[in-house]
Coordinates of C-alpha atoms in Angstrom, one line a residue:
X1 CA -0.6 -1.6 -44.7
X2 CA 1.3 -0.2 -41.8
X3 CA 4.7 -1.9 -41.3
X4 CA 6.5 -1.6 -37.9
X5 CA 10.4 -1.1 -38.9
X6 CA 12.8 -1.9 -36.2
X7 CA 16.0 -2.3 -35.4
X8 CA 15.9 -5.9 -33.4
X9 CA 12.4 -8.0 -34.3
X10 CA 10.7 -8.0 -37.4
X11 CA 6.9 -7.1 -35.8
X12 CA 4.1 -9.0 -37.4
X13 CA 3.1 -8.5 -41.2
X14 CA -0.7 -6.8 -40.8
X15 CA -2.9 -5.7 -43.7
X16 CA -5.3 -3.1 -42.1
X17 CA -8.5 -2.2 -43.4
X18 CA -8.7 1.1 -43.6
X19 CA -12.2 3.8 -42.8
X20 CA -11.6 6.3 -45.8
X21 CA -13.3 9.3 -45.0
X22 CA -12.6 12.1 -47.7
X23 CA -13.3 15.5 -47.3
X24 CA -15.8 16.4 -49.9
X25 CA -17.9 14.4 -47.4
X26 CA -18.3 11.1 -50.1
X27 CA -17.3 8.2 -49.0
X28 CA -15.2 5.9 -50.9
X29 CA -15.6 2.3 -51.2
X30 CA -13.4 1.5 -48.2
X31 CA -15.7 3.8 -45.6
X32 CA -17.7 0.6 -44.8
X33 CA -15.5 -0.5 -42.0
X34 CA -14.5 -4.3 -41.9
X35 CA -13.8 -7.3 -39.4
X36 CA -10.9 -8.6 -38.3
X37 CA -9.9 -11.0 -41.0
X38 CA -7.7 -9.3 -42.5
X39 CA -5.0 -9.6 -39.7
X40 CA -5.4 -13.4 -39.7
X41 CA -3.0 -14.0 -42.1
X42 CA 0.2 -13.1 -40.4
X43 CA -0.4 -12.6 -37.2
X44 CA -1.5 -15.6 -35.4
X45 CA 1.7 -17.1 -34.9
X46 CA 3.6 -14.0 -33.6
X47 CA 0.9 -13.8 -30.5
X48 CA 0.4 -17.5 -29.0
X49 CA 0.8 -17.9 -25.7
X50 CA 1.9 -21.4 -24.8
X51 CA -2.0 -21.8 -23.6
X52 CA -3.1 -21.1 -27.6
X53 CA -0.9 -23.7 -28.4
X54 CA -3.6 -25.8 -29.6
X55 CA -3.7 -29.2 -30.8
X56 CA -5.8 -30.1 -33.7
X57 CA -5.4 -32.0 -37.3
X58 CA -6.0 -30.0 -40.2
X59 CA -7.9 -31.8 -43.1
X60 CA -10.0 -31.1 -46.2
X61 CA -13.1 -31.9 -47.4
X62 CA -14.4 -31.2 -51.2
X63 CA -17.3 -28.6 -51.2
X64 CA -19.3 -27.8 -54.7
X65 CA -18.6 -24.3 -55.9
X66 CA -22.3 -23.6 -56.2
X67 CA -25.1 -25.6 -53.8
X68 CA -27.6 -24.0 -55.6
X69 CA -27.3 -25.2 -59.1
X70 CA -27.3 -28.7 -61.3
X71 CA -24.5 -27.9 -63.1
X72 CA -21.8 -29.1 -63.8
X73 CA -19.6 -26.5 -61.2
X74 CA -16.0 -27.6 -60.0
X75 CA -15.2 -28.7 -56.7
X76 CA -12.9 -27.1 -54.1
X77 CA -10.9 -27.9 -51.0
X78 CA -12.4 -26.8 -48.1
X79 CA -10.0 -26.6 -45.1
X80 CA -11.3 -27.5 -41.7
X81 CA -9.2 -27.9 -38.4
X82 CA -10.2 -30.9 -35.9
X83 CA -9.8 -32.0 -32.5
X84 CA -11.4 -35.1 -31.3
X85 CA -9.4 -35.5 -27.7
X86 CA -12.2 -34.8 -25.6
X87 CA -14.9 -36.5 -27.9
X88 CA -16.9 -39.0 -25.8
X89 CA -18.1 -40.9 -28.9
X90 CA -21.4 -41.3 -31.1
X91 CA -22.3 -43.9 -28.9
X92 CA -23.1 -41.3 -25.9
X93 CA -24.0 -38.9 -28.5
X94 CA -21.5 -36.6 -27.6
X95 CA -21.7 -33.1 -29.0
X96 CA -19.8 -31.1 -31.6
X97 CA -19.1 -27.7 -31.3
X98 CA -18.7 -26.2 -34.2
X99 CA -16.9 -22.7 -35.2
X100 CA -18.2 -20.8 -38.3
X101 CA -14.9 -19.8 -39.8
X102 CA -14.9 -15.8 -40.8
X103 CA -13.4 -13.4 -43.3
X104 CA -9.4 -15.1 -42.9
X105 CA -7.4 -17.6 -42.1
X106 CA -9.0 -20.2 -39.6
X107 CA -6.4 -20.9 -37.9
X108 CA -6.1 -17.2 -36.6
X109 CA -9.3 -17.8 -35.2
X110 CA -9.1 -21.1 -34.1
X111 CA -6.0 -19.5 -31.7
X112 CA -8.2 -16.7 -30.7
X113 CA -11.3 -18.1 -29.8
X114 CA -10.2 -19.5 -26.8
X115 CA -14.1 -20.4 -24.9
X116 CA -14.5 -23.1 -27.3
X117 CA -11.6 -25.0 -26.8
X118 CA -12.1 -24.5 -23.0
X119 CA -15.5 -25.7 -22.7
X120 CA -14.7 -29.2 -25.1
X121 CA -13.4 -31.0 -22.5
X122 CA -16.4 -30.1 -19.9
X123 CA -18.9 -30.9 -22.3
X124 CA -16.9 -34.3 -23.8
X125 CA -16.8 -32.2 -27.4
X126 CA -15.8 -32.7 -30.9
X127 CA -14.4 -29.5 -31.9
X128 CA -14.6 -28.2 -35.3
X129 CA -13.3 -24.3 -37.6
X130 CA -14.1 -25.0 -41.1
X131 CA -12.4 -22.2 -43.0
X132 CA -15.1 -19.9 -44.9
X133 CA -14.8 -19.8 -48.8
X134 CA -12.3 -17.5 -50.5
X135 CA -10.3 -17.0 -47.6
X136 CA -7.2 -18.9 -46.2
X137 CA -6.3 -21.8 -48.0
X138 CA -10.3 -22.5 -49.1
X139 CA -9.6 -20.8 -52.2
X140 CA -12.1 -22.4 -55.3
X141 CA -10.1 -22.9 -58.7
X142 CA -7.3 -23.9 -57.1
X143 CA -5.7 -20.4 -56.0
X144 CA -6.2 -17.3 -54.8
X145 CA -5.2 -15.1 -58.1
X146 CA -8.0 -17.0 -60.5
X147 CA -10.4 -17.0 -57.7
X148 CA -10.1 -13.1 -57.2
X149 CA -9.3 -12.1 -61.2
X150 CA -13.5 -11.0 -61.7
X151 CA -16.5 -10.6 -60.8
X152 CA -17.5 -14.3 -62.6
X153 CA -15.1 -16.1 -60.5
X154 CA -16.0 -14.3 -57.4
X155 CA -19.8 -14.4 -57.7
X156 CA -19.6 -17.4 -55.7
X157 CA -18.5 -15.8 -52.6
X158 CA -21.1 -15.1 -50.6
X159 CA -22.8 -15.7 -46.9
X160 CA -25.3 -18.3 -48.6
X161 CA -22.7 -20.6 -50.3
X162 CA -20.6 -20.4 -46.4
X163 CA -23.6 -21.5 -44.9
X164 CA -23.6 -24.6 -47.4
X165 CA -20.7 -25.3 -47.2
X166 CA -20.7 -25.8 -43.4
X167 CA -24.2 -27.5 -43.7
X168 CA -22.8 -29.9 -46.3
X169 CA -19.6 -30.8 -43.7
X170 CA -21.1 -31.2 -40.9
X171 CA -23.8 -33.6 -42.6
X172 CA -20.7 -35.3 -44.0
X173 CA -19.0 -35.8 -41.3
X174 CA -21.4 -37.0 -39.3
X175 CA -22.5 -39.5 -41.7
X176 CA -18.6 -41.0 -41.8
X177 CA -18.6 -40.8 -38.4
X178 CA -21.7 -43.1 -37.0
X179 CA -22.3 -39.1 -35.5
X180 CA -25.9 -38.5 -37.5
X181 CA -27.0 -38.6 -33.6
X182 CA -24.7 -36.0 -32.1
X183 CA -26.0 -32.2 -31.3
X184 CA -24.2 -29.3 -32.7
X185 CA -23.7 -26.1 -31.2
X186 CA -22.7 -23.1 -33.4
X187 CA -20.1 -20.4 -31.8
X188 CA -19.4 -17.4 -33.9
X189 CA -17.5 -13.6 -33.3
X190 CA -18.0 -11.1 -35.4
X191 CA -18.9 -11.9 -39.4
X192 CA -18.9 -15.5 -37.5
X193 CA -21.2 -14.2 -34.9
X194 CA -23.6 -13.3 -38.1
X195 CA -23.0 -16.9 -40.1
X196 CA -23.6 -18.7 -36.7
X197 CA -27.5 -16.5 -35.6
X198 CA -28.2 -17.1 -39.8
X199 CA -27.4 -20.8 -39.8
X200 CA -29.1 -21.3 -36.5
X201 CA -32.5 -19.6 -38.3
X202 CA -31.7 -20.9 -41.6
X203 CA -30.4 -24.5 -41.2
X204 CA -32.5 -25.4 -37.8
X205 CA -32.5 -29.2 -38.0
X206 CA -28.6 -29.4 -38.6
X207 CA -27.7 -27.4 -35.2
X208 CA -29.6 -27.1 -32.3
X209 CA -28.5 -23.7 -31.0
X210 CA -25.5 -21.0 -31.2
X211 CA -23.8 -18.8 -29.8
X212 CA -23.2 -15.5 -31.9
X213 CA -21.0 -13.2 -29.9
X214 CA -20.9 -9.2 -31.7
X215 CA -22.9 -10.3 -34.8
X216 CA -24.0 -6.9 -36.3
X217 CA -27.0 -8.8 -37.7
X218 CA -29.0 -5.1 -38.2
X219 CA -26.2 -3.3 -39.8
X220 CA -28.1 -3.1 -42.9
X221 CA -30.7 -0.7 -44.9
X222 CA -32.1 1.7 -42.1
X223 CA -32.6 -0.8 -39.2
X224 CA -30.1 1.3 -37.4
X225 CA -28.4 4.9 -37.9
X226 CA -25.5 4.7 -40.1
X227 CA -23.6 7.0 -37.7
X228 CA -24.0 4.3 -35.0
X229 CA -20.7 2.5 -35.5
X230 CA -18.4 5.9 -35.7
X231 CA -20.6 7.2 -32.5
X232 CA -19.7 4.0 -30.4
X233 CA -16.0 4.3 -31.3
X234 CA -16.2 8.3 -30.7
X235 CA -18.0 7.7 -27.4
X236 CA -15.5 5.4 -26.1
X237 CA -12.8 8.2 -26.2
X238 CA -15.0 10.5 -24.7
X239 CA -15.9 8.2 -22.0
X240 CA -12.1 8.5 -21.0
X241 CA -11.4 12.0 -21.7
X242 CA -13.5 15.0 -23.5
X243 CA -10.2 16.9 -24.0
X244 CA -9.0 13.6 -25.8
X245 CA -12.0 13.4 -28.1
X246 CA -11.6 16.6 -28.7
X247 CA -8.7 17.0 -29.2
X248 CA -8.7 14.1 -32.0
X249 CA -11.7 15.8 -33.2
X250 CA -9.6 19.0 -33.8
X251 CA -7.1 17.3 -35.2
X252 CA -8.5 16.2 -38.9
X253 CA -8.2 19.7 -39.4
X254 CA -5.2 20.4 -38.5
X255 CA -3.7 17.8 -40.4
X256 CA -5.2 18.9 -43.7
X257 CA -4.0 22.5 -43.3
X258 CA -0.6 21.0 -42.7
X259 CA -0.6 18.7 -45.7
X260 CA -1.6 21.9 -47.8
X261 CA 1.4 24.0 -47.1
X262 CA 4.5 24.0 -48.9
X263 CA 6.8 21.3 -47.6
X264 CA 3.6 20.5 -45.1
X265 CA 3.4 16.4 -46.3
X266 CA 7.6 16.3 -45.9
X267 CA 6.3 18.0 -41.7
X268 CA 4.1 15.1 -41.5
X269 CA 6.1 12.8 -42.5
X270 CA 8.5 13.8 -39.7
X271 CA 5.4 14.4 -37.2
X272 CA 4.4 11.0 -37.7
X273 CA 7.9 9.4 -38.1
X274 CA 6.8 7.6 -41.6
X275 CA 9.8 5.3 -43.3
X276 CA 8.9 7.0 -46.6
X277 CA 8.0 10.8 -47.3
X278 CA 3.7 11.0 -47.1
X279 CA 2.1 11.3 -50.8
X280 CA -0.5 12.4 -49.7
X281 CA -3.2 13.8 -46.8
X282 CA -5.6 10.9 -47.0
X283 CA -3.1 8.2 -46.3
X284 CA -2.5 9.4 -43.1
X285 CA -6.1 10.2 -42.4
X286 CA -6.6 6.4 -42.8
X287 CA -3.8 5.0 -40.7
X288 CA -5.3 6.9 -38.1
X289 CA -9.0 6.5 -38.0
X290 CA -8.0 2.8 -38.7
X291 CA -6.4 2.7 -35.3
X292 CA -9.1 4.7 -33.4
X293 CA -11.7 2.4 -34.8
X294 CA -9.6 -1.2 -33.6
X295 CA -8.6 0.2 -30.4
X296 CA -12.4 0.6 -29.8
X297 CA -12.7 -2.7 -30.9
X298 CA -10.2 -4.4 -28.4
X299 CA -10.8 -2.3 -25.7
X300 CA -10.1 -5.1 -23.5
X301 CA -9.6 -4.7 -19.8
X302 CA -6.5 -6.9 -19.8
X303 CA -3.0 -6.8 -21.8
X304 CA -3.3 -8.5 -25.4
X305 CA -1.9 -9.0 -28.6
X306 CA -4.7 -9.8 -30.7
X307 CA -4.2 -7.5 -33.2
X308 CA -1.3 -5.3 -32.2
X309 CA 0.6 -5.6 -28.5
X310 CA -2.0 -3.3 -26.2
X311 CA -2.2 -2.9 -22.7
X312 CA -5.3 -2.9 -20.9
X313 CA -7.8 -0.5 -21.5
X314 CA -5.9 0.5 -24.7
X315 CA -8.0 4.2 -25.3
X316 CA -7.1 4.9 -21.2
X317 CA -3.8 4.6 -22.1
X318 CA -3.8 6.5 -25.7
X319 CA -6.0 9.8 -24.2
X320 CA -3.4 9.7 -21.0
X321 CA -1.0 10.1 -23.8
X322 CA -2.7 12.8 -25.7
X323 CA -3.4 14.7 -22.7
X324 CA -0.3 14.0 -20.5
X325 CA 1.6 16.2 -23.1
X326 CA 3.4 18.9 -22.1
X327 CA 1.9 22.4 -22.5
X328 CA 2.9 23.9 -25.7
X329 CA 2.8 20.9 -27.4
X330 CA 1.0 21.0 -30.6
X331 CA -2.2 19.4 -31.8
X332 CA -0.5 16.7 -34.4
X333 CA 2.3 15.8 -31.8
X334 CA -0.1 14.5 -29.6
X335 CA -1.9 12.7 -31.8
X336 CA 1.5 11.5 -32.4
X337 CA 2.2 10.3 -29.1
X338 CA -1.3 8.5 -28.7
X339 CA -1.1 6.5 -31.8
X340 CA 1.8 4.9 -31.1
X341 CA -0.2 3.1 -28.0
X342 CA -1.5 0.9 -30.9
X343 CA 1.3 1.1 -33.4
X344 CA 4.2 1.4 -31.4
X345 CA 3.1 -0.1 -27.5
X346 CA 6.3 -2.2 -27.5
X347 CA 8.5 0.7 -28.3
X348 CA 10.4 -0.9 -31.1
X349 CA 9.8 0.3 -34.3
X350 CA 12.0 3.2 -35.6
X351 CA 9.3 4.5 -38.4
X352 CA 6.2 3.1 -40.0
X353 CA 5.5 2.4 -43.4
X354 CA 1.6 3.5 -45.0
X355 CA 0.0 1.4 -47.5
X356 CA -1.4 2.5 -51.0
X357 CA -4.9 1.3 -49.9
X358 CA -6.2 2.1 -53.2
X359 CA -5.9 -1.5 -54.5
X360 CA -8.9 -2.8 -53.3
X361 CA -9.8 -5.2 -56.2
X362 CA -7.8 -8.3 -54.4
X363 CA -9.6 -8.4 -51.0
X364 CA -12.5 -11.0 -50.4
X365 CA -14.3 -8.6 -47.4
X366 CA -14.5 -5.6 -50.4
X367 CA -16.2 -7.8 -52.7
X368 CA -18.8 -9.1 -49.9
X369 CA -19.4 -5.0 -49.1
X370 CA -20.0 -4.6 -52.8
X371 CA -22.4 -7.4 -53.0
X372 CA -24.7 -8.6 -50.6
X373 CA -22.8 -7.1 -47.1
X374 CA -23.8 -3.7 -47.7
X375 CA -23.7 -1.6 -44.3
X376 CA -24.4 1.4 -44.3
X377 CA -22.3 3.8 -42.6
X378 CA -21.9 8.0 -41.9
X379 CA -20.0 10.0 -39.4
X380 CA -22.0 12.4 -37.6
X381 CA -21.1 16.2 -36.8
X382 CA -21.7 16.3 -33.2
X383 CA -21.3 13.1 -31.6
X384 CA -18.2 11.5 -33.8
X385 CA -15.0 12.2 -33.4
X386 CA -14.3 11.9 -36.9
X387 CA -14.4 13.7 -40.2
X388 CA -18.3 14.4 -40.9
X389 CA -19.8 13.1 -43.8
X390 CA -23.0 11.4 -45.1
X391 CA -23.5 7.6 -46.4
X392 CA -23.7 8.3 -50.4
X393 CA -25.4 4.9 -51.9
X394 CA -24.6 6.2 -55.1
X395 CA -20.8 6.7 -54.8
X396 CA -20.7 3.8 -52.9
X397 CA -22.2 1.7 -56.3
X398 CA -19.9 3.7 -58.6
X399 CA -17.1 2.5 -57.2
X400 CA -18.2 -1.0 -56.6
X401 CA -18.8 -0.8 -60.5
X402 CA -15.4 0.9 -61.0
X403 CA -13.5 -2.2 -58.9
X404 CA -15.3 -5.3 -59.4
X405 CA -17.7 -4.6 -62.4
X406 CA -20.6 -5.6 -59.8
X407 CA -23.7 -3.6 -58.4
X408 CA -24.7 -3.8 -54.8
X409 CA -27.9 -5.3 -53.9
X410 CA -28.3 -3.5 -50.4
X411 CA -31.4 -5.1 -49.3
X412 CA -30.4 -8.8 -50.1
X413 CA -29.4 -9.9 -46.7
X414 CA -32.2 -8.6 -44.9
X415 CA -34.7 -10.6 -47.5
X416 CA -32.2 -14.1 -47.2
X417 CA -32.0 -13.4 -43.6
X418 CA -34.6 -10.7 -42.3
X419 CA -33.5 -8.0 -39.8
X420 CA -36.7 -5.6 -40.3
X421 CA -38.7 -6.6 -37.4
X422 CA -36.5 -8.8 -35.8
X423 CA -38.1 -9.3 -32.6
X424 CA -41.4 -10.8 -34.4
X425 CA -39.4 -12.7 -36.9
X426 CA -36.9 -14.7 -33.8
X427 CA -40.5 -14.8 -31.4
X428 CA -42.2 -16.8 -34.8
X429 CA -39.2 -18.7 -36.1
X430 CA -36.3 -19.3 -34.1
X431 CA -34.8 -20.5 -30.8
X432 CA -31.6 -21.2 -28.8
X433 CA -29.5 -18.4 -30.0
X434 CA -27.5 -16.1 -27.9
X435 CA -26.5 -12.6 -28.8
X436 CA -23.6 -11.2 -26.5
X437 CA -22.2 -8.1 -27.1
X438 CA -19.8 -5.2 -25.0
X439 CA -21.4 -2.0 -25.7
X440 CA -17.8 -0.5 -25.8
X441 CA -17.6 -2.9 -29.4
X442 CA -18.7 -0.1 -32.3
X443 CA -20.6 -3.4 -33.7
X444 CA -22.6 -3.7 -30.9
X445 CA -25.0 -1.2 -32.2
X446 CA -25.7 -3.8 -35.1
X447 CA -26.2 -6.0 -32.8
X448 CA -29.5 -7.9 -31.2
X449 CA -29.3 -6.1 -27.5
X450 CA -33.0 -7.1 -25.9
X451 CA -34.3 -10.9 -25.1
X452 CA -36.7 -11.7 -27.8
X453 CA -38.0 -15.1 -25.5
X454 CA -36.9 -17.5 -23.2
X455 CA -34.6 -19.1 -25.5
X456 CA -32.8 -16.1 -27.1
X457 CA -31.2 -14.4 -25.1
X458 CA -29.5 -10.8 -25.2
X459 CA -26.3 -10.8 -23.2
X460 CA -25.2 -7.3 -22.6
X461 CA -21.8 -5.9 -20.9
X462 CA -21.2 -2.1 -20.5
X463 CA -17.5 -2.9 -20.0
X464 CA -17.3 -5.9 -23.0
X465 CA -15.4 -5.3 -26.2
X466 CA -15.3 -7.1 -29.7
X467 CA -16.5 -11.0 -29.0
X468 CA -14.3 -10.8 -25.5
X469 CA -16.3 -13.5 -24.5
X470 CA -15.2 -15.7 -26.8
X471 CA -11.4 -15.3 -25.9
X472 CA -9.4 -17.5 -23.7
X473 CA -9.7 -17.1 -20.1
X474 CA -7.1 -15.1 -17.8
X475 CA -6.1 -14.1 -15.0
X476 CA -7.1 -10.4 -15.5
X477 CA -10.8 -11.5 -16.4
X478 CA -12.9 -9.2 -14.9
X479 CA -16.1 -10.6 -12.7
X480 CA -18.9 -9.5 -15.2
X481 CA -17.0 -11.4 -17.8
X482 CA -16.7 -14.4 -15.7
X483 CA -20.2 -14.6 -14.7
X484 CA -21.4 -13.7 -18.9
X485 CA -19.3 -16.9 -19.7
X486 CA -21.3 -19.0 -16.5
X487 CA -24.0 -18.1 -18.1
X488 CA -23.5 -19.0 -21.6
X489 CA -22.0 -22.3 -20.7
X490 CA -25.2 -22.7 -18.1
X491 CA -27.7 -22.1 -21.8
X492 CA -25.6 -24.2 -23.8
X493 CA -25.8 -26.9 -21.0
X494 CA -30.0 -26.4 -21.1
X495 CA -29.8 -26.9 -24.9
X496 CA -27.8 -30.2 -24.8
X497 CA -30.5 -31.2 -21.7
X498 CA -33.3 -30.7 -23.7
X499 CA -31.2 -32.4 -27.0
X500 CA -31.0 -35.5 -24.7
X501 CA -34.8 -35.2 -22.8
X502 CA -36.6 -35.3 -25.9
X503 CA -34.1 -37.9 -27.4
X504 CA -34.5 -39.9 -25.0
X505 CA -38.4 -39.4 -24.9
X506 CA -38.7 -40.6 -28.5
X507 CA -36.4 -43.6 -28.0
X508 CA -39.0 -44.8 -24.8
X509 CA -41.8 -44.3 -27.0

């Protein structure tokens, strides 16, 4: 976890997920790179505008532990956040829009996912973020420490039972409602972006289209290259600067030699400006490539503080750094100084705190990768800028084995879901879904990035980072983002048309 201690503010509490990339060239359990989740529980607070202020009512709704079984299985409180303001009624069959909570605390998202909240009041919207199983306050048997103690109590955390779950509410409330004749229209980012192109596909007569905004929906088996994701974030740098990518790229080894010497960790520590002397080599190896691989993510073109305070075009700004050096400087020092564009942009922590990231047992996301969210990931030796190594399956299961006592079944999503073929399989069986990605977003490259028909629809931005679209409007939006968003609202529009044409056709009959 890296901690920002300063003098004046306490900065907000993150918990990072960290890209372990160890140098015998195995990865470790934590080399599959994660969402954003993981900051949701601190952070959401700390960077509302007065716009993110929203209003909504929090309630709860009891789900069954397991929708696929008669037995007897306890019941848990699902939270789900409301807003009904802008609602024009079941009688004019107004529509719901309805967020498919992720890997964290809803309300994070529901503060960063600004589009939906934007577009209620133009469309005369319900708007709903159920929170997703196991995360937030959703935890089954009543807290989070039974719910996480084993591999029986957390075999009920999966993409399946979410989808339920927000099948189940939405049926629900519509049925207390009068609303059983009211279209719903999905909106997901991310591991939301995934839930909301899977429930589209899987549960077609309970939403009539969605959006899915950087869903890596073919980040699994061999559909793609496992170097893909650490090639996008490599290329990013190099896009800015080849003396900053290479320089990073110089750098891992560097460090290592450093942290080998006599009194070399007790150097980095002081390199680095760590509150507490470095244990060891691999910790800081994390902190970094963590870093490299968000900043890639929220390489917005505007300031932001969705995960840490940034200015615009974040990886401009950390290679400026890194280069701008003076000469003489040495290879760690400017690492140094470009790091601290995400750790330190505000200029206000005195030293910074690593995490012991090898307790990996309590995190929801790790038992999802271990289970049925198995991507497969590598770092290639000529066009990443990180450490090379190959995806090991085999490690990869140890370890799974090692923490949770569970083996990975690698192919299960793509057989719940499909992904091989993709193109035949959306042609065949679906409609209304739209896949918009920034190729500057590493999980782009997962991602659906061609029309498969009329009705679903590839939007692609060269400039677009991690689910930008899905963000609150600014100021600072840049005219490609303005016209992607006109154009999503214009489908969405076409879907509620066509909800309402044929509604209407059936009632005349």
């Amino acid at each position: 976890m890296a901690k920002l201690k300063h003098s004046h503010l306490s900065l907000v509490h993150l918990t990072i997920f960290i890209i372990t990339i160890i140098a015998s060239t195995v990865p470790s359990l934590a080399s599959s790179p994660r969402f954003l989740g993981k900051f949701s529980r601190s952070s959401r607070r700390n960077s509302q505008s007065p716009k993110q202020r929203l209003q909504y009512e929090t309630r709860y709704f009891a789900q069954n532990l397991d929708h696929f079984s008669f037995s007897d299985t306890p019941k848990f409180q699902q939270r789900y956040l409301i807003n009904t303001e802008h609602w024009v009624g079941p009688q004019r069959q107004g529509p719901i829009f309805f967020y498919c909570g992720n890997e964290g605390d809803i309300e994070w998202f529901a503060e960063n996912t600004g589009f939906v909240w934007e577009l209620a009041p133009r469309f005369g919207a319900m708007v709903l973020f159920p929170e997703h199983r196991y995360y937030g306050e959703s935890m089954p048997y009543g807290s989070k420490e039974v719910a996480y103690k084993n591999a029986s109590t957390l075999s009920f955390l999966t993409a399946e039972q979410a989808l339920a779950d927000f099948a189940v509410l939405i049926t629900e409330l519509k049925r207390n409602a009068s609303a059983e004749g009211c279209p719903v229209v999905l909106f997901g980012g991310s591991y939301g972006g995934m839930l909301a192109a899977w429930m589209r596909l899987k549960y077609p007569h309970i939403a009539i289209g969605a959006l899915a905004s950087s869903a890596p929906i073919l980040q699994f088996e061999d559909i793609v290259p496992p170097e893909t994701f650490y090639d996008i974030v490599s290329e990013d740098f190099r896009r800015e600067s080849s003396s900053c990518f290479n320089t990073i790229k110089e750098s891992w080894d560097a460090l290592i030699a450093e942290g080998q010497k006599h009194n070399g960790l007790l150097q980095l520590t002081k390199t680095f400006h760590l509150c507490g002397e470095l244990k060891k080599t691999e910790d800081l190896v994390n902190w970094l490539e963590s870093a490299y691989s968000y900043l890639a993510m929220v390489n917005y073109p505007y300031a932001s503080a969705f995960l840490m305070p940034l200015p615009g075009h974040p990886i401009r700004e950390v290679c400026r750094r890194i280069d701008g050096c003076p000469d003489g400087t040495s290879t760690l020092e400017r690492i140094f100084e470009g790091i601290s564009v995400y750790y330190n942009y505000t200029g206000k922590a005195d030293c910074f705190e690593l995490e012991d990231y090898s307790d990996v047992g309590t995190d929801g996301w790790n038992w999802q990768a271990c289970t049925e969210m198995v991507m497969p990931m590598s770092s290639s030796r000529d066009g990443s800028m990180f450490q090379t190594y190959d995806y090991n399956f085999s490690s990869f299961q140890e370890e799974c084995w090692k923490d949770f006592k569970a083996k990975p079944r690698p192919t299960w999503i793509t057989t719940e879901f499909g992904g091989h073929d993709i193109k035949a399989t959306l042609e065949n069986f679906g409609s209304n879904i739209i896949f918009s990605n920034g190729l500057l977003d590493p999980w782009s490259g997962g991602s659906v990035l061609k029309n498969v028909s009329e009705s679903i629809v590839a939007l692609v931005t060269e400039e677009g980072a991690h689910h930008i679209d899905l963000r609150f409007s600014t100021k600072g939006d840049p005219e490609w983002l303005i016209e992607q968003r006109a154009t999503e609202i214009k489908l969405i529009q076409g879907w509620l048309d066509n909800f309402y044409q044929e509604k209407k056709a059936a009632f005349d009959m």
